[in-house]
Amino acid sequence: MDFSENCNCKYGTEVQSAHFGSSKPQISLHTVIIYYKDHEDSSLKTMPCCSIANDIQHDPVAICVHLEPLMGEVKTLMPTIRYHFSERRHGKGAPDGIGGCLKRTADTLIGQGKDIHNFETFVNELNKNIRKIKIHAIDTTIISEIDKILPEDLATFKGTMKIHEVAWTNEKPSILQTRELSCLQCSPGESCLHYGLVGSEFGSFRSDISSIKGVALQLLENELNISTESDLIDKTKIEAISV
């Protein structure tokens, strides 16, 4: 998963002053491709997704909001999740192809005379012309709401480049564990005896979880029609989430 390069809105036909002088809206694309095993025949499946927002903010809060609808999709496919990552490289991968496909489709429509001059038109045209990529329109008001309640004195830690797994569980919501390598033997919520980093458990954010969770739940209710918090938490147990 990664942010794609921002996309500029365009008109099919523009006067010279609009082409050179106007400031056109920019749209943010967050692309993800998920590989998973089918429960029936154990075959490998892919699910390409893209969340689209008219806010070009790319900080951790924005990433959290972009991932909310994706988590809803993932939970319908996999009741138990382990997510491992590597931050030591920056190269091209499958998610970059998703962003390229969406922007190329938009440019093709513009070349055919279609005006894609705002966020709503961009989303509608892509939904009509692309079938195999799940597209989610993001409510950007959630980004500002989380920004307001996010505390400024969150604990920081050294050694970001060493961390390749972050583990969390519903059973111990105030504990966030970090591991130097992905460990499939130690369960989330317990100290890893193999790759756990010294001093890597953080419990200072418990008082802020309820407020942030409330905003996230409201977003999920709008996107997934989930009625209660207990339904959201108990419906599917996610054992580990790495960010």
mmCIF file of C-alpha atoms in Angstrom:
data_model
loop_
_atom_site.group_PDB
_atom_site.id
_atom_site.type_symbol
_atom_site.label_atom_id
_atom_site.label_comp_id
_atom_site.label_asym_id
_atom_site.label_seq_id
_atom_site.Cartn_x
_atom_site.Cartn_y
_atom_site.Cartn_z
ATOM 1 C CA MET A 1 0.000 0.000 0.000
ATOM 2 C CA ASP A 2 1.143 3.517 -0.703
ATOM 3 C CA PHE A 3 -0.020 6.956 -1.731
ATOM 4 C CA SER A 4 -0.006 7.501 -5.459
ATOM 5 C CA GLU A 5 1.038 10.823 -6.954
ATOM 6 C CA ASN A 6 -1.759 13.373 -6.577
ATOM 7 C CA CYS A 7 -4.051 13.697 -9.575
ATOM 8 C CA ASN A 8 -5.005 17.087 -11.054
ATOM 9 C CA CYS A 9 -8.538 17.757 -12.235
ATOM 10 C CA LYS A 10 -8.798 18.862 -15.877
ATOM 11 C CA TYR A 11 -11.243 20.020 -18.517
ATOM 12 C CA GLY A 12 -11.679 18.367 -21.888
ATOM 13 C CA THR A 13 -11.392 21.783 -23.535
ATOM 14 C CA GLU A 14 -9.734 24.773 -21.881
ATOM 15 C CA VAL A 15 -9.081 28.359 -22.818
ATOM 16 C CA GLN A 16 -5.456 29.438 -22.590
ATOM 17 C CA SER A 17 -5.855 31.307 -19.298
ATOM 18 C CA ALA A 18 -7.432 28.265 -17.646
ATOM 19 C CA HIS A 19 -4.721 25.960 -18.954
ATOM 20 C CA PHE A 20 -1.763 28.011 -17.749
ATOM 21 C CA GLY A 21 -3.076 30.207 -14.954
ATOM 22 C CA SER A 22 -5.784 28.420 -13.003
ATOM 23 C CA SER A 23 -5.180 26.410 -9.850
ATOM 24 C CA LYS A 24 -7.003 23.129 -10.423
ATOM 25 C CA PRO A 25 -8.153 20.892 -7.563
ATOM 26 C CA GLN A 26 -5.854 18.042 -6.594
ATOM 27 C CA ILE A 27 -7.082 14.606 -5.565
ATOM 28 C CA SER A 28 -5.249 12.211 -3.256
ATOM 29 C CA LEU A 29 -5.101 8.493 -4.110
ATOM 30 C CA HIS A 30 -4.175 5.784 -1.586
ATOM 31 C CA THR A 31 -3.713 2.462 -3.382
ATOM 32 C CA VAL A 32 -3.692 -1.027 -1.868
ATOM 33 C CA ILE A 33 -3.593 -4.535 -3.289
ATOM 34 C CA ILE A 34 -4.485 -7.462 -1.027
ATOM 35 C CA TYR A 35 -3.437 -11.060 -1.619
ATOM 36 C CA TYR A 36 -5.436 -13.721 0.206
ATOM 37 C CA LYS A 37 -6.369 -17.396 0.032
ATOM 38 C CA ASP A 38 -9.868 -18.393 -0.980
ATOM 39 C CA HIS A 39 -11.570 -20.352 1.824
ATOM 40 C CA GLU A 40 -13.163 -22.840 -0.583
ATOM 41 C CA ASP A 41 -10.341 -23.923 -2.898
ATOM 42 C CA SER A 42 -7.290 -22.276 -1.215
ATOM 43 C CA SER A 43 -6.457 -20.475 -4.455
ATOM 44 C CA LEU A 44 -4.617 -17.160 -4.331
ATOM 45 C CA LYS A 45 -6.904 -14.169 -4.882
ATOM 46 C CA THR A 46 -6.190 -10.479 -5.311
ATOM 47 C CA MET A 47 -8.286 -7.486 -4.329
ATOM 48 C CA PRO A 48 -7.080 -4.105 -5.667
ATOM 49 C CA CYS A 49 -8.488 -1.084 -3.803
ATOM 50 C CA CYS A 50 -8.102 2.672 -3.879
ATOM 51 C CA SER A 51 -9.385 5.298 -1.451
ATOM 52 C CA ILE A 52 -9.817 8.760 -2.951
ATOM 53 C CA ALA A 53 -9.992 12.080 -1.095
ATOM 54 C CA ASN A 54 -10.128 15.740 -2.036
ATOM 55 C CA ASP A 55 -7.664 16.441 0.788
ATOM 56 C CA ILE A 56 -3.984 16.005 -0.112
ATOM 57 C CA GLN A 57 -2.895 15.508 3.501
ATOM 58 C CA HIS A 58 -0.603 12.448 3.712
ATOM 59 C CA ASP A 59 0.254 12.321 7.412
ATOM 60 C CA PRO A 60 -0.512 9.390 9.792
ATOM 61 C CA VAL A 61 -3.997 10.726 10.572
ATOM 62 C CA ALA A 62 -4.885 10.799 6.876
ATOM 63 C CA ILE A 63 -3.504 7.287 6.427
ATOM 64 C CA CYS A 64 -5.711 6.083 9.296
ATOM 65 C CA VAL A 65 -8.819 7.533 7.642
ATOM 66 C CA HIS A 66 -7.874 6.102 4.235
ATOM 67 C CA LEU A 67 -7.481 2.631 5.766
ATOM 68 C CA GLU A 68 -10.849 2.558 7.579
ATOM 69 C CA PRO A 69 -12.985 1.436 4.592
ATOM 70 C CA LEU A 70 -10.241 -1.001 3.586
ATOM 71 C CA MET A 71 -10.384 -2.671 6.994
ATOM 72 C CA GLY A 72 -14.080 -3.251 6.437
ATOM 73 C CA GLU A 73 -13.325 -5.054 3.175
ATOM 74 C CA VAL A 74 -10.544 -7.119 4.735
ATOM 75 C CA LYS A 75 -12.632 -8.240 7.716
ATOM 76 C CA THR A 76 -15.187 -9.818 5.388
ATOM 77 C CA LEU A 77 -12.454 -11.964 3.828
ATOM 78 C CA MET A 78 -10.131 -12.845 6.711
ATOM 79 C CA PRO A 79 -11.271 -13.230 10.340
ATOM 80 C CA THR A 80 -7.661 -13.320 11.579
ATOM 81 C CA ILE A 81 -5.056 -10.904 10.277
ATOM 82 C CA ARG A 82 -1.303 -10.580 10.593
ATOM 83 C CA TYR A 83 0.180 -7.664 8.735
ATOM 84 C CA HIS A 84 3.968 -7.475 8.313
ATOM 85 C CA PHE A 85 5.856 -4.748 6.552
ATOM 86 C CA SER A 86 9.282 -3.516 5.512
ATOM 87 C CA GLU A 87 10.080 0.206 5.527
ATOM 88 C CA ARG A 88 13.673 -0.055 4.379
ATOM 89 C CA ARG A 89 13.039 0.210 0.671
ATOM 90 C CA HIS A 90 11.187 2.486 -1.675
ATOM 91 C CA GLY A 91 10.417 1.005 -5.050
ATOM 92 C CA LYS A 92 7.649 0.281 -7.490
ATOM 93 C CA GLY A 93 5.124 -2.436 -6.783
ATOM 94 C CA ALA A 94 1.623 -3.618 -7.584
ATOM 95 C CA PRO A 95 -0.135 -0.679 -5.818
ATOM 96 C CA ASP A 96 1.623 1.747 -8.181
ATOM 97 C CA GLY A 97 -0.125 0.029 -11.073
ATOM 98 C CA ILE A 98 -3.513 0.757 -9.487
ATOM 99 C CA GLY A 99 -2.805 4.479 -9.321
ATOM 100 C CA GLY A 100 -1.518 4.441 -12.884
ATOM 101 C CA CYS A 101 -4.646 2.668 -14.121
ATOM 102 C CA LEU A 102 -6.981 5.171 -12.452
ATOM 103 C CA LYS A 103 -5.125 8.258 -13.679
ATOM 104 C CA ARG A 104 -4.686 6.843 -17.173
ATOM 105 C CA THR A 105 -8.428 6.140 -17.349
ATOM 106 C CA ALA A 106 -9.193 9.698 -16.236
ATOM 107 C CA ASP A 107 -6.779 11.142 -18.825
ATOM 108 C CA THR A 108 -8.380 9.001 -21.542
ATOM 109 C CA LEU A 109 -11.836 10.322 -20.657
ATOM 110 C CA ILE A 110 -10.531 13.899 -20.677
ATOM 111 C CA GLY A 111 -8.947 13.292 -24.075
ATOM 112 C CA GLN A 112 -12.373 12.209 -25.338
ATOM 113 C CA GLY A 113 -13.832 15.553 -24.275
ATOM 114 C CA LYS A 114 -15.104 14.672 -20.791
ATOM 115 C CA ASP A 115 -14.679 17.333 -18.089
ATOM 116 C CA ILE A 116 -13.290 15.975 -14.815
ATOM 117 C CA HIS A 117 -13.113 19.246 -12.947
ATOM 118 C CA ASN A 118 -13.892 18.221 -9.351
ATOM 119 C CA PHE A 119 -13.720 15.375 -6.861
ATOM 120 C CA GLU A 120 -17.291 14.136 -7.321
ATOM 121 C CA THR A 121 -16.955 13.874 -11.102
ATOM 122 C CA PHE A 122 -13.632 12.067 -10.749
ATOM 123 C CA VAL A 123 -15.113 9.411 -8.451
ATOM 124 C CA ASN A 124 -18.289 8.951 -10.508
ATOM 125 C CA GLU A 125 -16.458 8.576 -13.821
ATOM 126 C CA LEU A 126 -13.984 6.065 -12.422
ATOM 127 C CA ASN A 127 -16.768 3.990 -10.872
ATOM 128 C CA LYS A 128 -18.541 3.888 -14.235
ATOM 129 C CA ASN A 129 -15.466 2.939 -16.249
ATOM 130 C CA ILE A 130 -13.447 0.686 -13.914
ATOM 131 C CA ARG A 131 -14.904 -2.542 -12.575
ATOM 132 C CA LYS A 132 -12.048 -4.536 -11.071
ATOM 133 C CA ILE A 133 -10.744 -1.908 -8.631
ATOM 134 C CA LYS A 134 -12.750 -1.156 -5.491
ATOM 135 C CA ILE A 135 -12.965 2.622 -5.128
ATOM 136 C CA HIS A 136 -13.797 4.296 -1.812
ATOM 137 C CA ALA A 137 -14.558 8.006 -1.521
ATOM 138 C CA ILE A 138 -13.191 9.373 1.764
ATOM 139 C CA ASP A 139 -15.051 11.808 4.013
ATOM 140 C CA THR A 140 -12.250 14.292 4.708
ATOM 141 C CA THR A 141 -14.073 15.881 7.647
ATOM 142 C CA ILE A 142 -12.978 12.849 9.681
ATOM 143 C CA ILE A 143 -9.328 13.860 9.173
ATOM 144 C CA SER A 144 -9.853 17.243 10.825
ATOM 145 C CA GLU A 145 -11.927 15.682 13.626
ATOM 146 C CA ILE A 146 -9.159 13.230 14.526
ATOM 147 C CA ASP A 147 -6.571 16.020 14.276
ATOM 148 C CA LYS A 148 -8.481 17.957 16.937
ATOM 149 C CA ILE A 149 -8.606 15.140 19.493
ATOM 150 C CA LEU A 150 -5.166 13.633 18.844
ATOM 151 C CA PRO A 151 -2.929 14.527 21.820
ATOM 152 C CA GLU A 152 0.288 16.374 21.087
ATOM 153 C CA ASP A 153 2.263 14.629 23.849
ATOM 154 C CA LEU A 154 2.098 11.056 22.544
ATOM 155 C CA ALA A 155 5.120 9.004 23.559
ATOM 156 C CA THR A 156 7.779 8.627 20.887
ATOM 157 C CA PHE A 157 10.416 5.957 20.513
ATOM 158 C CA LYS A 158 13.814 5.561 18.897
ATOM 159 C CA GLY A 159 14.781 2.925 16.374
ATOM 160 C CA THR A 160 11.979 3.225 13.823
ATOM 161 C CA MET A 161 14.111 1.584 11.129
ATOM 162 C CA LYS A 162 14.489 -1.542 13.296
ATOM 163 C CA ILE A 163 10.755 -2.178 13.610
ATOM 164 C CA HIS A 164 9.100 -4.585 11.176
ATOM 165 C CA GLU A 165 6.035 -5.599 13.182
ATOM 166 C CA VAL A 166 3.672 -3.720 15.474
ATOM 167 C CA ALA A 167 1.292 -5.979 17.408
ATOM 168 C CA TRP A 168 -1.962 -5.046 19.136
ATOM 169 C CA THR A 169 -4.930 -6.997 20.475
ATOM 170 C CA ASN A 170 -8.418 -6.151 21.779
ATOM 171 C CA GLU A 171 -7.629 -8.009 25.007
ATOM 172 C CA LYS A 172 -4.924 -5.462 25.947
ATOM 173 C CA PRO A 173 -5.932 -2.243 24.179
ATOM 174 C CA SER A 174 -3.466 -0.068 26.079
ATOM 175 C CA ILE A 175 -0.417 -2.075 24.954
ATOM 176 C CA LEU A 176 1.289 -1.551 21.616
ATOM 177 C CA GLN A 177 4.223 -3.887 21.028
ATOM 178 C CA THR A 178 7.075 -3.538 18.549
ATOM 179 C CA ARG A 179 9.225 -6.309 17.141
ATOM 180 C CA GLU A 180 12.451 -6.226 15.181
ATOM 181 C CA LEU A 181 11.327 -9.094 12.919
ATOM 182 C CA SER A 182 7.947 -10.670 12.257
ATOM 183 C CA CYS A 183 7.248 -13.438 14.773
ATOM 184 C CA LEU A 184 4.634 -16.113 14.064
ATOM 185 C CA GLN A 185 5.191 -17.987 17.334
ATOM 186 C CA CYS A 186 4.381 -15.326 19.934
ATOM 187 C CA SER A 187 0.764 -14.198 20.061
ATOM 188 C CA PRO A 188 -0.252 -10.539 20.028
ATOM 189 C CA GLY A 189 -0.527 -9.174 23.550
ATOM 190 C CA GLU A 190 2.375 -11.163 24.962
ATOM 191 C CA SER A 191 5.998 -10.072 25.069
ATOM 192 C CA CYS A 192 7.895 -11.575 22.161
ATOM 193 C CA LEU A 193 10.785 -13.743 23.361
ATOM 194 C CA HIS A 194 12.384 -13.908 19.934
ATOM 195 C CA TYR A 195 12.313 -10.472 18.291
ATOM 196 C CA GLY A 196 10.757 -8.131 20.848
ATOM 197 C CA LEU A 197 12.530 -4.803 21.259
ATOM 198 C CA VAL A 198 13.549 -3.677 24.748
ATOM 199 C CA GLY A 199 11.219 -1.005 26.111
ATOM 200 C CA SER A 200 8.852 -1.355 23.193
ATOM 201 C CA GLU A 201 5.529 -1.631 25.038
ATOM 202 C CA PHE A 202 3.624 1.647 25.224
ATOM 203 C CA GLY A 203 0.633 2.048 27.516
ATOM 204 C CA SER A 204 0.206 5.832 27.730
ATOM 205 C CA PHE A 205 -2.481 6.217 25.088
ATOM 206 C CA ARG A 206 -5.308 4.313 26.819
ATOM 207 C CA SER A 207 -7.162 7.476 27.875
ATOM 208 C CA ASP A 208 -7.256 8.707 24.285
ATOM 209 C CA ILE A 209 -8.403 5.463 22.671
ATOM 210 C CA SER A 210 -12.112 5.929 23.401
ATOM 211 C CA SER A 211 -12.265 9.344 21.728
ATOM 212 C CA ILE A 212 -10.340 8.258 18.643
ATOM 213 C CA LYS A 213 -12.293 5.013 18.457
ATOM 214 C CA GLY A 214 -15.541 6.983 18.569
ATOM 215 C CA VAL A 215 -14.596 8.946 15.473
ATOM 216 C CA ALA A 216 -13.476 5.789 13.684
ATOM 217 C CA LEU A 217 -16.695 3.996 14.651
ATOM 218 C CA GLN A 218 -18.782 6.824 13.255
ATOM 219 C CA LEU A 219 -16.924 6.558 9.965
ATOM 220 C CA LEU A 220 -17.416 2.796 9.878
ATOM 221 C CA GLU A 221 -21.117 3.133 10.635
ATOM 222 C CA ASN A 222 -21.479 5.396 7.624
ATOM 223 C CA GLU A 223 -19.438 3.118 5.349
ATOM 224 C CA LEU A 224 -20.415 -0.355 6.565
ATOM 225 C CA ASN A 225 -23.757 0.151 8.371
ATOM 226 C CA ILE A 226 -22.389 -1.305 11.601
ATOM 227 C CA SER A 227 -24.820 -0.393 14.360
ATOM 228 C CA THR A 228 -22.944 -0.806 17.630
ATOM 229 C CA GLU A 229 -19.427 -0.794 18.970
ATOM 230 C CA SER A 230 -19.784 -4.330 20.320
ATOM 231 C CA ASP A 231 -20.869 -5.524 16.885
ATOM 232 C CA LEU A 232 -17.761 -3.935 15.389
ATOM 233 C CA ILE A 233 -15.336 -5.370 17.933
ATOM 234 C CA ASP A 234 -16.849 -8.822 18.490
ATOM 235 C CA LYS A 235 -17.923 -9.553 14.944
ATOM 236 C CA THR A 236 -14.359 -10.251 13.862
ATOM 237 C CA LYS A 237 -11.286 -10.539 16.069
ATOM 238 C CA ILE A 238 -8.224 -9.020 14.513
ATOM 239 C CA GLU A 239 -5.261 -10.467 16.361
ATOM 240 C CA ALA A 240 -2.546 -8.145 15.119
ATOM 241 C CA ILE A 241 -2.333 -4.937 13.207
ATOM 242 C CA SER A 242 0.988 -3.513 12.044
ATOM 243 C CA VAL A 243 1.168 0.116 10.986
#
